[in-house]
């Protein structure tokens, strides 16, 4: 969409820095998937990977932003600071029991962002 419209694509990743104890706990639970929380900058790695995929798909102007904090508030902050016209989020969490009971990032972002929201199928 960004490529077709000539829009700047801003890729955002919200995160909380992990303590050593949290990292060790995640390694125990996640096993080989622990690479997602290990290291000094997993958010930056996630952003770099997403930017590479966007560029490969034809996006022209791209920016990445890592924000410490809760996902929906981080997205709202970036939407406001960048005067975004559209917020695109993945559907992860929409169909989980926790998501239904406590609210998911996509549904909460759609309610609170203040701009149009496109929820895309990612799971």
XYZ file of C-alpha atoms in Angstrom:
123
model
C 0.000 0.000 0.000
C 2.810 2.413 0.862
C 4.531 1.695 -2.437
C 1.354 2.208 -4.471
C 0.492 5.483 -2.762
C 3.999 6.883 -2.365
C 3.420 7.121 1.380
C 6.090 6.953 4.033
C 5.847 3.663 5.893
C 6.628 4.004 9.601
C 7.250 0.618 11.224
C 6.809 0.628 15.001
C 7.808 -1.896 17.644
C 6.816 -1.416 21.271
C 8.842 -3.256 23.879
C 9.839 -3.448 27.504
C 13.521 -3.988 28.248
C 13.919 -7.485 29.673
C 15.727 -8.141 32.914
C 18.227 -11.008 33.055
C 15.703 -12.990 35.139
C 12.977 -12.429 32.538
C 15.305 -13.513 29.742
C 16.236 -16.725 31.576
C 12.572 -17.476 32.272
C 11.683 -16.889 28.618
C 14.504 -19.183 27.511
C 13.093 -21.941 29.722
C 9.572 -21.483 28.360
C 10.325 -20.680 24.718
C 13.261 -22.980 24.066
C 14.583 -22.334 20.564
C 12.104 -19.485 20.070
C 13.931 -17.550 22.823
C 15.929 -15.622 20.227
C 12.943 -13.260 20.153
C 13.701 -11.980 23.652
C 17.447 -12.565 23.988
C 19.974 -9.895 23.166
C 20.386 -6.214 23.728
C 18.092 -5.066 20.951
C 15.432 -7.589 19.885
C 13.104 -4.716 18.992
C 15.709 -3.304 16.623
C 16.167 -6.739 15.043
C 12.407 -7.020 14.559
C 12.276 -3.557 12.997
C 15.204 -4.271 10.684
C 13.585 -7.489 9.483
C 10.236 -5.756 8.895
C 11.921 -2.910 7.015
C 13.803 -5.366 4.806
C 10.532 -7.127 3.941
C 8.803 -3.807 3.221
C 11.599 -2.651 0.932
C 11.573 -5.998 -0.858
C 7.808 -5.579 -1.374
C 8.365 -2.183 -2.988
C 7.928 0.332 -0.176
C 9.910 3.443 -0.962
C 10.265 5.690 2.039
C 10.479 3.708 5.281
C 11.290 4.637 8.851
C 11.558 2.480 11.950
C 10.692 3.463 15.508
C 11.316 1.466 18.688
C 9.208 2.682 21.611
C 9.533 1.560 25.217
C 6.078 0.866 26.590
C 2.715 -0.735 26.095
C 1.877 -1.472 22.420
C -1.365 0.472 21.991
C -0.048 3.585 23.722
C 3.168 3.368 21.687
C 1.162 3.141 18.464
C -1.066 6.051 19.488
C 1.994 8.151 20.289
C 3.647 7.501 16.932
C 0.372 8.035 15.031
C 0.005 11.404 16.739
C 3.651 12.487 16.378
C 3.780 11.562 12.692
C 0.262 12.768 11.833
C -0.408 9.351 10.325
C -3.396 8.810 8.073
C -3.624 5.050 8.561
C -2.541 2.554 11.203
C -1.937 -0.995 10.008
C -1.736 -3.736 12.654
C -1.605 -7.507 12.502
C -4.482 -9.625 13.758
C -2.397 -11.506 16.325
C -4.369 -11.828 19.537
C -7.825 -11.214 18.086
C -8.910 -14.846 18.350
C -7.219 -15.822 21.598
C -9.149 -16.320 24.805
C -6.994 -13.692 26.510
C -7.656 -11.312 23.640
C -11.387 -11.841 23.931
C -11.403 -11.364 27.700
C -8.844 -8.599 28.144
C -8.779 -7.002 24.727
C -6.163 -7.427 22.050
C -3.717 -4.925 20.625
C -5.482 -4.819 17.222
C -8.951 -4.271 18.644
C -7.800 -1.758 21.251
C -5.751 0.133 18.646
C -8.813 0.271 16.411
C -10.831 1.791 19.258
C -8.234 4.255 20.516
C -5.949 5.308 17.663
C -7.951 8.247 16.327
C -7.203 7.313 12.696
C -8.404 4.665 10.299
C -7.072 1.221 11.213
C -6.453 -1.672 8.856
C -6.122 -5.029 10.581
C -4.229 -7.471 8.368
C -4.097 -11.251 8.595
C -0.709 -12.220 10.063
C -1.453 -15.436 11.956
